[in-house]
């Protein structure tokens, strides 16, 4: 029988397994094997591709904001020169010599727009101003804004303003037209004798004779048709082709044979892919246009025929 000494073994322990192991080792004076120390984490962050992209985006945003600030400061300087009457700018001092703002034509047109806008706002705010003066000043301003955007190609800066002014003029013209209808007056009577001034108008009928007149000489319905047509052309330049067609339709409600509206409505039909309707409008213009004023009707009809052949 094996004799066991009492001091070699400790009494049973009720501690957890790991704690019991430490307790036994402590009593037996056994040292734990030294564990491998963990490798310290590196605090240096390596540059990643994502961080590079973020830094590049921040730099681009900073450069864009600086560029916009420079443009705003240049615009403020040009406005100050216009107010002081110095319309001429030195192209050598500008940072963008090839921009439209650096041309003398641009400054002249901006000065003209400021003058026409002042006349329009004065007539609109003056309650004693005549009704004719109000709608004529509005039409003159809107026509010049449309003309300016066709001459200077900078994204159509004044297109929305021209549309707003055209609508204002149309509201005034329609109220005058309703009053004349109620009083039994002739709404197609121009202020001058057309046949004596323009003998060529004898070849045309209805409101097409007023195509050769300026705005103050036209009748109320002639002004309505011309204003609706110019509004539709502005919509066309703004790529709002459906609204352009609607405005042409409102013009043709006063005169179904108004050649200016028929010609340019056909152009909008071509953009929208409505070739049959475009062909009908061009054919009507060619039948009525004896002097071939609207040459676009010939080229437009050729486009319609070629598009039908491709289909």
Short mmCIF file of C-alpha atoms in Angstrom, two decimals:
data_model
loop_
_atom_site.label_atom_id
_atom_site.label_comp_id
_atom_site.label_asym_id
_atom_site.label_seq_id
_atom_site.Cartn_x
_atom_site.Cartn_y
_atom_site.Cartn_z
CA UNK A 1 0.00 0.00 0.00
CA UNK A 2 1.34 3.38 -1.02
CA UNK A 3 1.75 5.85 1.71
CA UNK A 4 0.62 9.33 0.96
CA UNK A 5 1.85 12.31 2.81
CA UNK A 6 -0.68 14.77 3.94
CA UNK A 7 1.29 17.89 3.02
CA UNK A 8 1.90 17.13 -0.65
CA UNK A 9 -1.65 17.71 -1.83
CA UNK A 10 -3.98 20.54 -0.95
CA UNK A 11 -7.55 19.96 -0.01
CA UNK A 12 -10.15 20.17 -2.75
CA UNK A 13 -10.88 23.67 -3.94
CA UNK A 14 -14.25 25.00 -5.03
CA UNK A 15 -12.82 27.79 -7.15
CA UNK A 16 -13.28 27.90 -10.96
CA UNK A 17 -10.90 25.87 -13.03
CA UNK A 18 -8.55 28.66 -14.02
CA UNK A 19 -8.54 30.21 -10.57
CA UNK A 20 -8.00 26.77 -9.02
CA UNK A 21 -5.04 26.19 -11.30
CA UNK A 22 -3.47 29.46 -10.20
CA UNK A 23 -4.14 28.59 -6.56
CA UNK A 24 -2.48 25.21 -6.83
CA UNK A 25 0.48 26.63 -8.65
CA UNK A 26 0.86 29.29 -6.01
CA UNK A 27 0.90 26.68 -3.26
CA UNK A 28 3.40 24.49 -5.09
CA UNK A 29 5.43 27.52 -6.03
CA UNK A 30 5.25 26.66 -9.70
CA UNK A 31 5.77 29.53 -12.11
CA UNK A 32 3.63 29.99 -15.19
CA UNK A 33 5.43 29.81 -18.46
CA UNK A 34 5.99 33.28 -19.78
CA UNK A 35 3.44 34.08 -22.43
CA UNK A 36 4.45 35.73 -25.71
CA UNK A 37 3.72 39.41 -25.41
CA UNK A 38 1.22 40.74 -27.89
CA UNK A 39 2.61 42.69 -30.79
CA UNK A 40 1.82 46.37 -30.24
CA UNK A 41 -0.58 47.94 -32.68
CA UNK A 42 0.83 50.40 -35.12
CA UNK A 43 -0.64 53.85 -34.63
CA UNK A 44 0.56 55.09 -38.00
CA UNK A 45 -2.36 55.29 -40.46
CA UNK A 46 -1.40 54.38 -43.95
CA UNK A 47 -2.78 56.54 -46.75
CA UNK A 48 -5.48 54.76 -48.68
CA UNK A 49 -6.99 55.41 -52.08
CA UNK A 50 -10.23 56.53 -50.46
CA UNK A 51 -8.43 59.23 -48.48
CA UNK A 52 -6.70 60.41 -51.64
CA UNK A 53 -10.05 60.74 -53.41
CA UNK A 54 -11.53 62.65 -50.48
CA UNK A 55 -8.59 65.08 -50.41
CA UNK A 56 -8.85 65.58 -54.18
CA UNK A 57 -12.59 66.30 -53.88
CA UNK A 58 -11.93 68.85 -51.14
CA UNK A 59 -9.31 70.58 -53.30
CA UNK A 60 -11.68 70.70 -56.28
CA UNK A 61 -14.44 72.16 -54.14
CA UNK A 62 -12.08 74.81 -52.83
CA UNK A 63 -10.91 75.73 -56.33
CA UNK A 64 -14.53 75.90 -57.57
CA UNK A 65 -15.57 78.20 -54.73
CA UNK A 66 -12.58 80.45 -55.40
CA UNK A 67 -13.42 80.55 -59.11
CA UNK A 68 -17.02 81.51 -58.34
CA UNK A 69 -15.89 84.25 -56.01
CA UNK A 70 -13.66 85.65 -58.75
CA UNK A 71 -16.57 85.58 -61.21
CA UNK A 72 -18.85 87.36 -58.74
CA UNK A 73 -16.28 90.04 -58.08
CA UNK A 74 -15.81 90.57 -61.83
CA UNK A 75 -19.57 90.82 -62.31
CA UNK A 76 -19.82 93.40 -59.52
CA UNK A 77 -17.02 95.40 -61.09
CA UNK A 78 -18.67 95.34 -64.52
CA UNK A 79 -22.02 96.44 -63.02
CA UNK A 80 -20.28 99.29 -61.26
CA UNK A 81 -18.68 100.38 -64.54
CA UNK A 82 -22.06 100.31 -66.28
CA UNK A 83 -23.66 102.43 -63.57
CA UNK A 84 -20.87 104.97 -63.78
CA UNK A 85 -21.32 105.22 -67.54
CA UNK A 86 -18.05 103.52 -68.43
CA UNK A 87 -19.31 100.75 -70.67
CA UNK A 88 -15.98 100.04 -72.30
CA UNK A 89 -13.87 97.40 -70.64
CA UNK A 90 -10.21 96.64 -71.12
CA UNK A 91 -9.90 93.09 -72.40
CA UNK A 92 -6.25 92.89 -71.30
CA UNK A 93 -7.14 93.21 -67.62
CA UNK A 94 -9.88 90.55 -67.65
CA UNK A 95 -9.05 86.97 -66.71
CA UNK A 96 -11.33 85.60 -69.42
CA UNK A 97 -10.68 87.55 -72.63
CA UNK A 98 -12.70 85.14 -74.79
CA UNK A 99 -15.88 85.33 -72.67
CA UNK A 100 -18.96 87.24 -73.97
CA UNK A 101 -18.71 89.66 -71.03
CA UNK A 102 -15.44 91.03 -72.38
CA UNK A 103 -16.91 92.26 -75.68
CA UNK A 104 -18.11 95.78 -76.31
CA UNK A 105 -21.37 94.49 -77.83
CA UNK A 106 -22.19 92.76 -74.56
CA UNK A 107 -21.77 95.98 -72.58
CA UNK A 108 -23.85 97.96 -75.06
CA UNK A 109 -26.70 95.46 -74.92
CA UNK A 110 -26.59 95.36 -71.13
CA UNK A 111 -26.88 99.14 -71.03
CA UNK A 112 -29.81 99.03 -73.46
CA UNK A 113 -31.56 96.36 -71.38
CA UNK A 114 -31.17 98.48 -68.24
CA UNK A 115 -32.75 101.46 -70.00
CA UNK A 116 -35.69 99.46 -71.38
CA UNK A 117 -36.25 97.77 -68.03
CA UNK A 118 -36.37 101.17 -66.33
CA UNK A 119 -38.98 102.41 -68.84
CA UNK A 120 -41.07 99.27 -68.39
CA UNK A 121 -41.01 99.39 -64.58
CA UNK A 122 -41.82 103.10 -64.58
CA UNK A 123 -44.85 102.66 -66.84
CA UNK A 124 -45.99 99.64 -64.84
CA UNK A 125 -45.78 101.37 -61.47
CA UNK A 126 -47.31 104.65 -62.68
CA UNK A 127 -51.11 104.50 -62.32
CA UNK A 128 -51.54 107.51 -64.62
CA UNK A 129 -49.66 105.88 -67.51
CA UNK A 130 -51.65 104.98 -70.59
CA UNK A 131 -52.50 101.35 -71.24
CA UNK A 132 -50.86 101.44 -74.66
CA UNK A 133 -47.65 102.71 -73.14
CA UNK A 134 -47.65 99.81 -70.66
CA UNK A 135 -48.00 96.97 -73.13
CA UNK A 136 -45.73 98.57 -75.72
CA UNK A 137 -42.93 99.05 -73.18
CA UNK A 138 -43.36 95.42 -72.04
CA UNK A 139 -43.27 94.08 -75.61
CA UNK A 140 -40.22 96.20 -76.47
CA UNK A 141 -38.30 94.95 -73.44
CA UNK A 142 -39.24 91.29 -73.99
CA UNK A 143 -38.36 91.44 -77.70
CA UNK A 144 -34.96 92.91 -76.93
CA UNK A 145 -34.27 90.30 -74.24
CA UNK A 146 -35.07 87.56 -76.74
CA UNK A 147 -32.89 89.23 -79.36
CA UNK A 148 -30.02 89.53 -76.88
CA UNK A 149 -30.09 85.80 -76.05
CA UNK A 150 -29.97 84.91 -79.75
CA UNK A 151 -26.94 87.17 -80.32
CA UNK A 152 -24.91 86.39 -77.17
CA UNK A 153 -24.70 82.67 -76.46
CA UNK A 154 -24.29 82.40 -72.71
CA UNK A 155 -26.98 79.88 -71.84
CA UNK A 156 -30.05 82.09 -72.20
CA UNK A 157 -29.54 84.50 -69.32
CA UNK A 158 -32.71 86.53 -69.89
CA UNK A 159 -35.07 83.87 -71.27
CA UNK A 160 -37.15 83.49 -68.11
CA UNK A 161 -37.41 87.25 -67.67
CA UNK A 162 -38.53 87.61 -71.29
CA UNK A 163 -41.22 84.96 -70.76
CA UNK A 164 -42.50 86.76 -67.66
CA UNK A 165 -42.63 90.14 -69.42
CA UNK A 166 -44.41 88.60 -72.44
CA UNK A 167 -47.09 87.19 -70.15
CA UNK A 168 -47.55 90.59 -68.54
CA UNK A 169 -47.98 92.23 -71.95
CA UNK A 170 -50.44 89.54 -73.06
CA UNK A 171 -52.61 90.04 -69.98
CA UNK A 172 -52.85 93.77 -70.70
CA UNK A 173 -53.54 93.20 -74.41
CA UNK A 174 -56.27 90.66 -73.72
CA UNK A 175 -58.04 93.02 -71.33
CA UNK A 176 -57.94 95.77 -73.99
CA UNK A 177 -59.18 93.31 -76.62
CA UNK A 178 -62.16 92.29 -74.44
CA UNK A 179 -63.10 95.92 -73.84
CA UNK A 180 -63.02 96.64 -77.60
CA UNK A 181 -65.18 93.59 -78.31
CA UNK A 182 -67.67 94.70 -75.68
CA UNK A 183 -67.82 98.21 -77.15
CA UNK A 184 -68.17 96.88 -80.70
CA UNK A 185 -64.86 98.31 -81.98
CA UNK A 186 -62.77 96.84 -84.78
CA UNK A 187 -59.88 94.84 -83.28
CA UNK A 188 -58.10 94.41 -86.63
CA UNK A 189 -57.79 98.06 -87.57
CA UNK A 190 -54.14 99.22 -87.64
CA UNK A 191 -53.23 102.78 -86.77
CA UNK A 192 -51.88 103.54 -90.28
CA UNK A 193 -52.94 102.87 -93.86
CA UNK A 194 -51.00 99.73 -94.78
CA UNK A 195 -51.59 99.71 -98.52
CA UNK A 196 -50.22 103.21 -99.07
CA UNK A 197 -47.07 102.56 -97.04
CA UNK A 198 -46.49 98.90 -97.98
CA UNK A 199 -48.05 98.13 -101.39
CA UNK A 200 -46.79 94.54 -101.22
CA UNK A 201 -49.30 93.77 -98.47
CA UNK A 202 -52.04 93.49 -101.11
CA UNK A 203 -50.78 89.94 -101.77
CA UNK A 204 -51.65 88.87 -98.23
CA UNK A 205 -54.88 88.55 -96.31
CA UNK A 206 -56.05 89.11 -92.73
CA UNK A 207 -53.36 89.69 -90.10
CA UNK A 208 -50.52 88.62 -92.39
CA UNK A 209 -50.56 92.17 -93.79
CA UNK A 210 -49.37 93.45 -90.41
CA UNK A 211 -46.18 91.39 -90.55
CA UNK A 212 -44.51 94.39 -92.25
CA UNK A 213 -45.52 96.88 -89.52
CA UNK A 214 -43.82 97.83 -86.30
CA UNK A 215 -45.54 97.28 -82.96
CA UNK A 216 -47.08 100.77 -82.46
CA UNK A 217 -48.74 100.57 -85.90
CA UNK A 218 -50.34 97.15 -85.46
CA UNK A 219 -53.90 96.44 -84.41
CA UNK A 220 -54.78 94.78 -81.11
CA UNK A 221 -55.18 91.35 -82.67
CA UNK A 222 -52.00 91.87 -84.68
CA UNK A 223 -50.12 92.62 -81.45
CA UNK A 224 -51.68 89.58 -79.77
CA UNK A 225 -50.58 87.29 -82.59
CA UNK A 226 -47.07 88.77 -82.74
CA UNK A 227 -46.63 88.59 -78.96
CA UNK A 228 -47.87 84.99 -78.75
CA UNK A 229 -45.52 84.05 -81.59
CA UNK A 230 -42.49 85.71 -79.97
CA UNK A 231 -43.34 84.06 -76.64
CA UNK A 232 -43.47 80.69 -78.39
CA UNK A 233 -40.08 81.35 -79.99
CA UNK A 234 -38.65 82.07 -76.53
CA UNK A 235 -40.10 78.79 -75.29
CA UNK A 236 -38.48 77.07 -78.26
CA UNK A 237 -35.08 78.57 -77.43
CA UNK A 238 -35.54 77.34 -73.84
CA UNK A 239 -36.22 73.77 -75.10
CA UNK A 240 -39.84 73.92 -73.89
CA UNK A 241 -41.32 72.66 -77.14
CA UNK A 242 -44.75 71.64 -75.83
CA UNK A 243 -45.32 75.11 -74.39
CA UNK A 244 -44.14 76.62 -77.65
CA UNK A 245 -46.80 74.66 -79.54
CA UNK A 246 -49.47 75.80 -77.05
CA UNK A 247 -48.46 79.43 -77.52
CA UNK A 248 -48.58 79.07 -81.31
CA UNK A 249 -52.05 77.56 -80.97
CA UNK A 250 -53.21 80.59 -78.95
CA UNK A 251 -51.92 82.85 -81.70
CA UNK A 252 -53.68 80.87 -84.42
CA UNK A 253 -56.92 81.10 -82.44
CA UNK A 254 -57.07 84.77 -83.54
CA UNK A 255 -56.04 84.05 -87.13
CA UNK A 256 -55.66 80.51 -88.46
CA UNK A 257 -53.57 81.68 -91.43
CA UNK A 258 -50.89 83.62 -89.53
CA UNK A 259 -47.82 82.46 -91.46
CA UNK A 260 -45.22 83.34 -88.84
CA UNK A 261 -46.89 81.09 -86.27
CA UNK A 262 -47.49 78.27 -88.77
CA UNK A 263 -43.86 78.22 -89.90
CA UNK A 264 -42.31 78.04 -86.47
CA UNK A 265 -44.96 75.73 -85.05
CA UNK A 266 -43.93 73.27 -87.75
CA UNK A 267 -40.34 73.47 -86.48
CA UNK A 268 -41.53 72.56 -83.00
CA UNK A 269 -43.54 69.67 -84.48
CA UNK A 270 -40.38 68.32 -86.12
CA UNK A 271 -38.53 68.37 -82.79
CA UNK A 272 -41.44 66.51 -81.19
CA UNK A 273 -41.55 63.95 -84.00
CA UNK A 274 -44.98 65.00 -85.30
CA UNK A 275 -44.00 65.05 -88.96
CA UNK A 276 -47.50 64.87 -90.47
CA UNK A 277 -48.66 68.01 -88.64
CA UNK A 278 -45.41 69.78 -89.52
CA UNK A 279 -45.92 68.94 -93.19
CA UNK A 280 -49.44 70.37 -93.15
CA UNK A 281 -48.26 73.66 -91.63
CA UNK A 282 -45.42 74.01 -94.13
CA UNK A 283 -47.75 73.28 -97.05
CA UNK A 284 -50.20 75.95 -95.94
CA UNK A 285 -47.40 78.51 -95.65
CA UNK A 286 -46.11 77.71 -99.14
CA UNK A 287 -49.61 78.17 -100.55
CA UNK A 288 -50.08 81.62 -98.97
CA UNK A 289 -46.51 82.98 -99.14
CA UNK A 290 -46.40 84.35 -102.68
CA UNK A 291 -43.29 86.47 -102.18
CA UNK A 292 -41.40 83.63 -100.46
CA UNK A 293 -40.71 85.59 -97.29
CA UNK A 294 -40.65 82.45 -95.16
CA UNK A 295 -37.86 80.47 -96.81
CA UNK A 296 -37.73 78.14 -93.82
CA UNK A 297 -40.95 76.55 -95.03
CA UNK A 298 -39.16 75.09 -98.07
CA UNK A 299 -36.23 73.65 -96.14
CA UNK A 300 -38.55 72.47 -93.37
CA UNK A 301 -40.78 70.59 -95.80
CA UNK A 302 -37.68 68.90 -97.22
CA UNK A 303 -36.75 67.78 -93.70
CA UNK A 304 -40.21 66.35 -93.18
CA UNK A 305 -40.07 64.37 -96.43
CA UNK A 306 -36.61 62.99 -95.65
CA UNK A 307 -37.73 62.00 -92.15
CA UNK A 308 -40.74 60.15 -93.56
CA UNK A 309 -38.48 58.26 -96.01
CA UNK A 310 -36.21 57.17 -93.17
CA UNK A 311 -39.19 55.93 -91.17
#
